[in-house]
Structure formats: C-alpha cells, structure tokens
Short mmCIF file of C-alpha atoms in Angstrom, two decimals:
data_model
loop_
_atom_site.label_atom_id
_atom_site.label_comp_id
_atom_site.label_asym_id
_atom_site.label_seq_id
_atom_site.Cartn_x
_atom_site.Cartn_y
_atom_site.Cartn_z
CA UNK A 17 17.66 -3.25 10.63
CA UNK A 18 15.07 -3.06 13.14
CA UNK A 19 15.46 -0.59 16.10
CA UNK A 20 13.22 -1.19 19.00
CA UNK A 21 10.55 -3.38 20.39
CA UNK A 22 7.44 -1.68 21.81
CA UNK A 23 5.76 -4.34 24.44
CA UNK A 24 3.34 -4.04 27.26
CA UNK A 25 5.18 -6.35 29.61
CA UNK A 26 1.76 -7.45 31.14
CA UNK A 27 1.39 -11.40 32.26
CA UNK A 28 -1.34 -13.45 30.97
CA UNK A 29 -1.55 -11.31 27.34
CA UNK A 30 -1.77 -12.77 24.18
CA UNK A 31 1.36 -11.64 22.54
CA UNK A 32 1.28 -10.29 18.92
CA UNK A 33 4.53 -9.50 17.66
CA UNK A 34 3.88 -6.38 14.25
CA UNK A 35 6.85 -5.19 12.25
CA UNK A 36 6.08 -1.51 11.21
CA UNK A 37 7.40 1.61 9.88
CA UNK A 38 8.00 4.48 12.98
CA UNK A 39 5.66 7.21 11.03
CA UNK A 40 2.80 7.07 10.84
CA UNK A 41 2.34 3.12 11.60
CA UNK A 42 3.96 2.66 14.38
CA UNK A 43 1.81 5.49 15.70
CA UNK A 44 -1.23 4.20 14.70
CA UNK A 45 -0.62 0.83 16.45
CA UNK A 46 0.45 2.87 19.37
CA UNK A 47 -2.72 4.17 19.69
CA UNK A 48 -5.14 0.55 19.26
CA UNK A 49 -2.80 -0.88 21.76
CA UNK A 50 -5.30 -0.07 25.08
CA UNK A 51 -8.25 -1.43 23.47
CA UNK A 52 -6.29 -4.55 22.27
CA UNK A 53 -4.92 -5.31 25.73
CA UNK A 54 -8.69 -5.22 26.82
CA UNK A 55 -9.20 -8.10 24.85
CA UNK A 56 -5.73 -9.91 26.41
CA UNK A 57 -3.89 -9.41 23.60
CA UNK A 58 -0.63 -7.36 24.18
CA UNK A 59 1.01 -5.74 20.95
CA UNK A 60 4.09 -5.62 20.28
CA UNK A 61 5.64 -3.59 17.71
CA UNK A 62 8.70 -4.04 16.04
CA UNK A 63 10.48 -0.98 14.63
CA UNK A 64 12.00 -1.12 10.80
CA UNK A 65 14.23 1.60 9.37
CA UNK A 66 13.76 -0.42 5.87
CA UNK A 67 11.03 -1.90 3.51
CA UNK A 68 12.71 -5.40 3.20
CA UNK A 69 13.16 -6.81 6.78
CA UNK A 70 9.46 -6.72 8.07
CA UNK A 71 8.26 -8.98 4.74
CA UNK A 72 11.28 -11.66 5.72
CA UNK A 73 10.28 -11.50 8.81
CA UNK A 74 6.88 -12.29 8.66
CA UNK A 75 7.56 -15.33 6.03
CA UNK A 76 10.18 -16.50 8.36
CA UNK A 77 7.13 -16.46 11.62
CA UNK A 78 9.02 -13.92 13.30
CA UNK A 79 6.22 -11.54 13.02
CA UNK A 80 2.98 -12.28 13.62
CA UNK A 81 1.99 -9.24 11.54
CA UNK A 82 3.13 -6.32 9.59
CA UNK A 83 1.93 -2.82 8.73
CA UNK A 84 4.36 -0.53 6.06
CA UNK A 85 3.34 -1.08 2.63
CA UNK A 86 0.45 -0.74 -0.21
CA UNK A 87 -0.76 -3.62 -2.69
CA UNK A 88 1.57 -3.14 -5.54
CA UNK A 89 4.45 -3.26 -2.88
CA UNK A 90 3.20 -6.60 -1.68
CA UNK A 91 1.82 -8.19 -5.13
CA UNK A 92 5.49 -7.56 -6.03
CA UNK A 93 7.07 -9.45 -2.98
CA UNK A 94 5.33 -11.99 -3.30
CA UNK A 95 5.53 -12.59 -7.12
CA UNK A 96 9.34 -12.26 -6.69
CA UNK A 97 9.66 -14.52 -4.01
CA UNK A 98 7.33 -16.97 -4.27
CA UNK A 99 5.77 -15.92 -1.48
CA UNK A 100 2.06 -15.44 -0.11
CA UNK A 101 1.44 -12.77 2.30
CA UNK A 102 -2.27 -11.66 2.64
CA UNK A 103 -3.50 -8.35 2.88
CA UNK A 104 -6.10 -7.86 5.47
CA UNK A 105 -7.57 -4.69 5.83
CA UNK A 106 -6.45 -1.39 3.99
CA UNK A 107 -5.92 1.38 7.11
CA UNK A 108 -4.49 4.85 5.83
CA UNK A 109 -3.37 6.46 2.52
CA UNK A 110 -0.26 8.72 2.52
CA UNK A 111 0.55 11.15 -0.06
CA UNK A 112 3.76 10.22 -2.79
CA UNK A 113 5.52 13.46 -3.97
CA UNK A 114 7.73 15.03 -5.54
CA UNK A 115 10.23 17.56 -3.92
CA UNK A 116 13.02 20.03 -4.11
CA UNK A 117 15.02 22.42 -2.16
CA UNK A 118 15.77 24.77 -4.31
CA UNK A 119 13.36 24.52 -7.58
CA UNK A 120 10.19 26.73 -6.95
CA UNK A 121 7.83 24.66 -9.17
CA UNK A 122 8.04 21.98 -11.66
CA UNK A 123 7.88 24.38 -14.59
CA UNK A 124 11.37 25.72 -13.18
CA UNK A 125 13.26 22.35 -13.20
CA UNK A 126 15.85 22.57 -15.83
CA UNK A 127 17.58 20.89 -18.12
CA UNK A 128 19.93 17.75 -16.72
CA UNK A 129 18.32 17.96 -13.20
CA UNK A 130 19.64 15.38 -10.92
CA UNK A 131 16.17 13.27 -9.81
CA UNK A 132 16.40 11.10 -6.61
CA UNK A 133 14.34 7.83 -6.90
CA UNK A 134 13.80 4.56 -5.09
CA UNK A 135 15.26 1.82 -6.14
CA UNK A 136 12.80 -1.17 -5.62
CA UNK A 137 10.55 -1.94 -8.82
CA UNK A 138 7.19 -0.42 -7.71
CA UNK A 139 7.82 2.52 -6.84
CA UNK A 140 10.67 2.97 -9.49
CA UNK A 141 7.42 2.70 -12.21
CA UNK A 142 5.41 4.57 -9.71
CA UNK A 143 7.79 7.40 -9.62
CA UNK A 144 8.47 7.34 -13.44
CA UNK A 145 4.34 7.10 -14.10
CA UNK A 146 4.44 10.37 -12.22
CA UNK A 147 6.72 12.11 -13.91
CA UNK A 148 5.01 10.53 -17.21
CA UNK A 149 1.92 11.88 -16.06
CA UNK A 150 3.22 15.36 -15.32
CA UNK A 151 4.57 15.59 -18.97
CA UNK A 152 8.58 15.57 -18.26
CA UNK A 153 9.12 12.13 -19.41
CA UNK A 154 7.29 10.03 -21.53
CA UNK A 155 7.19 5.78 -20.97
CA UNK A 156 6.37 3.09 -23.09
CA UNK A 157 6.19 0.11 -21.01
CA UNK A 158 2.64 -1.06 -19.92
CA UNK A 159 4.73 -3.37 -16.75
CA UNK A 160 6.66 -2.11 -14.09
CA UNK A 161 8.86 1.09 -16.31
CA UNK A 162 12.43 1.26 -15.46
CA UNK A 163 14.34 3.91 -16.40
CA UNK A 164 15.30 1.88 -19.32
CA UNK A 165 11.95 2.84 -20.57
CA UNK A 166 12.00 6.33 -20.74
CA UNK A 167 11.38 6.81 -24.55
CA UNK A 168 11.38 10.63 -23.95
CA UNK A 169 13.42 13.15 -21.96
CA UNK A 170 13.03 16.63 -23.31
CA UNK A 171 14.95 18.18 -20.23
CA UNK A 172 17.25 15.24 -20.05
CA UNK A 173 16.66 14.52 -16.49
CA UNK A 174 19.62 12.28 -14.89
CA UNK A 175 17.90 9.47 -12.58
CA UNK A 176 19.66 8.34 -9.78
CA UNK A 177 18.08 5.31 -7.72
CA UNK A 178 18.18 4.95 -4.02
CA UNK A 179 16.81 2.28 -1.31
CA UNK A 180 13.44 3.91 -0.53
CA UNK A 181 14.45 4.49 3.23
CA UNK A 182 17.12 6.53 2.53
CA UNK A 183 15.86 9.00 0.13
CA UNK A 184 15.01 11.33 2.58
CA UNK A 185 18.40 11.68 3.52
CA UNK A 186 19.66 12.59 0.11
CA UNK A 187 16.77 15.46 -0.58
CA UNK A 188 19.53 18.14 -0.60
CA UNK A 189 21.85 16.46 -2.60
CA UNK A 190 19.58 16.36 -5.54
CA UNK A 191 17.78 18.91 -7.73
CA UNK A 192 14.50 16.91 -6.90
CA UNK A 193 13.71 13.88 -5.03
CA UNK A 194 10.38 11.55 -4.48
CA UNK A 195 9.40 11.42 -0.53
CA UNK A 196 6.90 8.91 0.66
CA UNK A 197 5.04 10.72 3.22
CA UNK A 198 5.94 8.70 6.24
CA UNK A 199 9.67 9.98 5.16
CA UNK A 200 8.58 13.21 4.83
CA UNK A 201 6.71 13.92 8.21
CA UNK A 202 9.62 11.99 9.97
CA UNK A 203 11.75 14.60 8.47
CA UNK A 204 9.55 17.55 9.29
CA UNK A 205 9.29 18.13 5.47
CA UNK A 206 5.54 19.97 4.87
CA UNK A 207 3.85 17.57 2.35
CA UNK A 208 2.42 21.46 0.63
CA UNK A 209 6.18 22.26 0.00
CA UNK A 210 6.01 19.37 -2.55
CA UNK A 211 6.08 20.38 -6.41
CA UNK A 212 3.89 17.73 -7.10
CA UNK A 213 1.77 15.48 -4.74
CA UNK A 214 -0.20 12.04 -5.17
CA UNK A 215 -2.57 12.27 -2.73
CA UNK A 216 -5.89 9.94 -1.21
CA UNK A 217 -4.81 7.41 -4.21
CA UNK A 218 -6.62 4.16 -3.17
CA UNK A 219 -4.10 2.22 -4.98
CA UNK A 220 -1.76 2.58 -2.91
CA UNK A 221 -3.23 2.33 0.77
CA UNK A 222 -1.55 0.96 3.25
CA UNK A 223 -2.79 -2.65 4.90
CA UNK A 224 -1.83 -4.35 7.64
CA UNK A 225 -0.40 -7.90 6.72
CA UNK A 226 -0.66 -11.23 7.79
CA UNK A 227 0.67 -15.06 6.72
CA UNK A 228 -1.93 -16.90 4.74
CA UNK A 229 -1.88 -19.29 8.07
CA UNK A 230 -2.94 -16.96 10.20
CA UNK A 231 -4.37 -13.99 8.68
CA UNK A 232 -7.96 -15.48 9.93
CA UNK A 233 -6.46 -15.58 13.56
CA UNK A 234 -8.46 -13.90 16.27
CA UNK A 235 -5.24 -11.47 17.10
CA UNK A 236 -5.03 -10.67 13.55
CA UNK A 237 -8.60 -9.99 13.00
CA UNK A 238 -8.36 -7.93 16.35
CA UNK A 239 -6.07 -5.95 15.54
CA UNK A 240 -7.63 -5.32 11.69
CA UNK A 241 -10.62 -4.52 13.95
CA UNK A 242 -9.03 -2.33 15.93
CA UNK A 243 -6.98 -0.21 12.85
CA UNK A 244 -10.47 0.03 11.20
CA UNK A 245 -12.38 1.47 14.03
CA UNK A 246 -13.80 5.01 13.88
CA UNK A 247 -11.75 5.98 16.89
CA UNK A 248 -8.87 5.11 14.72
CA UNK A 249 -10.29 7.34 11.34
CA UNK A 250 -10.71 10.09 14.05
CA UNK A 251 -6.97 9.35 15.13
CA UNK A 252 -5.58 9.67 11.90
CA UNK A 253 -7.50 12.71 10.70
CA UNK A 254 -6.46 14.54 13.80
CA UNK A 255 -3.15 13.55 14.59
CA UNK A 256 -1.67 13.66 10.90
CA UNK A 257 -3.74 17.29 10.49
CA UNK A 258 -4.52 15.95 6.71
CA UNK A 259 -1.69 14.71 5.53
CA UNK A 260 -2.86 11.40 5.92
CA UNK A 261 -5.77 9.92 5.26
CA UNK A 262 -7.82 6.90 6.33
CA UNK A 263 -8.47 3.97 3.54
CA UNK A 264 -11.88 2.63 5.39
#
C-alpha cells in the first residue's frame, strides 16, 4: 500500500507523479526535485511499502514514473504480465546480503538453520545463486532456481520464503535472512554486519522506469537527466557514506 504523496503544491508546474521505495529512492528524488521545478516540472513522489503496487500502477497510468527495482526485477514483470515497461536510465546500485543476529560468520551456520528469503522469482534464484556461490547449496537449474532446485544441502538449511518488504521484519526470527540494502539502512542494520555481501553488481542497478508511451517524454527524460547528474553521483556517495553506489 502506498503511504504518502510528496508534492510541491506550486501553480503552473508540470506535474510528474513517481512511485518509489522510501530508502534510498525516495531520497534521491528528494534531492533532484529543486532543479526539476526550475524547469516547471513539479515531482511528485509516491511512497510504496511493497515491490508490486508501483509496477500496477504505472501500467494502469497512475504513475507517470517509477524508481525501486533492477533489470531482472522488471524483465520478470513484464514477461509475466505481458507487460512493457522501459527502463530508462540505471541510477544507483545497492548491496544484496546475507545476515544474522546471532551467527558470527558463515562458516558458523549450522546444520538445519532456518534461512529467510523473498518470495518473488528473481530474487528467490538470486538469493539461492548466492548461497550456490558461497558453497552451502548447490543448484542445477540454468532459469530462475527455486528451492525445488536445490540438488545439494550438506547443512540441510530449511528455506522459508517471505514478500521481499517484509523480510526485514523477520531478521530475528530466523537463523539468517537476505536484506536488500534499502531494507537494511531503513532498519539501521550496518550493511558490514552482513556475513556475506553482493556489492557494486551492475546487474542489478536500479533504473528509473517509464511506459513505453512516454518514456521519451520531456518530464521523463528530465528527470533521467536529473538522477544522472554529477550533483546526484556526489549525493549518493555522500549521503549513503558507501553503502550505495551510483550506476552512471
């Protein structure tokens, strides 16, 4: 459900209406909102709590815009619904990692470990090719793995899935649990605390959005202007102290 509208109530503006994530997009908008204005256009973001809502909302032309997800997320949206949303211009990269409270290391995490992952397809394989990758599990599927394709489980790890959005709010219910890093800064969780960490992967940067009718409109491309200015790479380095990084 979205939770608030952030609008400069200023007559005679251009109104562009972007769905986004609170941390760190939202923020990022925040910030090219002045120099926008300048040009009459007056942004308006539209706060999600979920990775479902801002994609159906910007099919439906309810949003002009939207900025919360990488290419995999979006390739997969689109094949599933017969969709076509365009990606217009990559803007930050945020780490993808893998966390506990209470297990010092990943050499520590024992045998039948509860593991907290999301739910939706990408970033079920993406969590899985991580693990894969770190030698825990082993996968045979050259798709999207699901846990159905975990040929290998040496420590018998017990996968639990969760709606992306609310893993965060399960991390000490679980022996370990996969935070995106917009969950994890929202949460005050340290992105070095993590026992494993994907981080600066261009594969999965983050792009602001668009319909394939308007993703050539001079908002749009104003706003993709804006996001890939170097006021906006100095923004991101400072304010997010290296957690996340900027994709241009």
């Amino acid at each position: 459900m979205s939770s608030s509208v952030r609008a400069v109530g200023t007559r005679g503006k251009r109104p562009l209406r972007v769905g986004a994530t609170p941390v760190p997009h939202a923020e990022i908008l925040d910030f090219v909102r002045d120099p926008l204005a300048q040009r009459g256009i007056d942004l308006q973001i539209e706060i999600f709590d979920n990775f479902e809502e801002p994609n159906e909302l910007l099919v439906a032309g309810r949003l002009h815009a939207n900025f919360f997800q990488y290419r995999p997320f979006l390739d997969e949206f689109n094949r599933r619904t017969g969709s076509a949303l365009v990606p217009v211009v990559p803007v930050h990269i945020e780490p993808f990692g893998l966390y506990s409270a209470t297990i010092p290391d990943l050499d520590s995490i024992p045998e039948f470990a509860e593991v907290a992952l999301p739910s939706d397809p990408v970033n079920v394989d993406r969590s899985l090719r991580m693990l894969d990758e770190l030698g825990l599990i082993a996968c045979t599927r050259r798709g999207l793995a699901t846990v159905a394709d975990v040929a290998a489980n040496p420590r018998r790890l017990i996968f639990k899935e969760f709606a992306s959005w609310t893993l965060a709010g399960v991390r000490t219910d679980f022996d370990v649990v996969f935070l995106f890093g917009n969950q994890a800064m929202e949460w005050g969780v340290d992105t070095g605390t993590a026992l494993y960490c994907d981080r600066a992967n261009p594969r999965y940067a983050e792009y602001l959005v668009a319909r394939p009718d308007n993703h050539t409109d001079g908002a749009v491309r104003a706003l993709a202007g804006a996001l890939n200015a170097e006021p906006t790479r100095r923004f991101i380095t400072t304010a997010y102290a290296g957690q996340v990084l900027a994709a241009f």
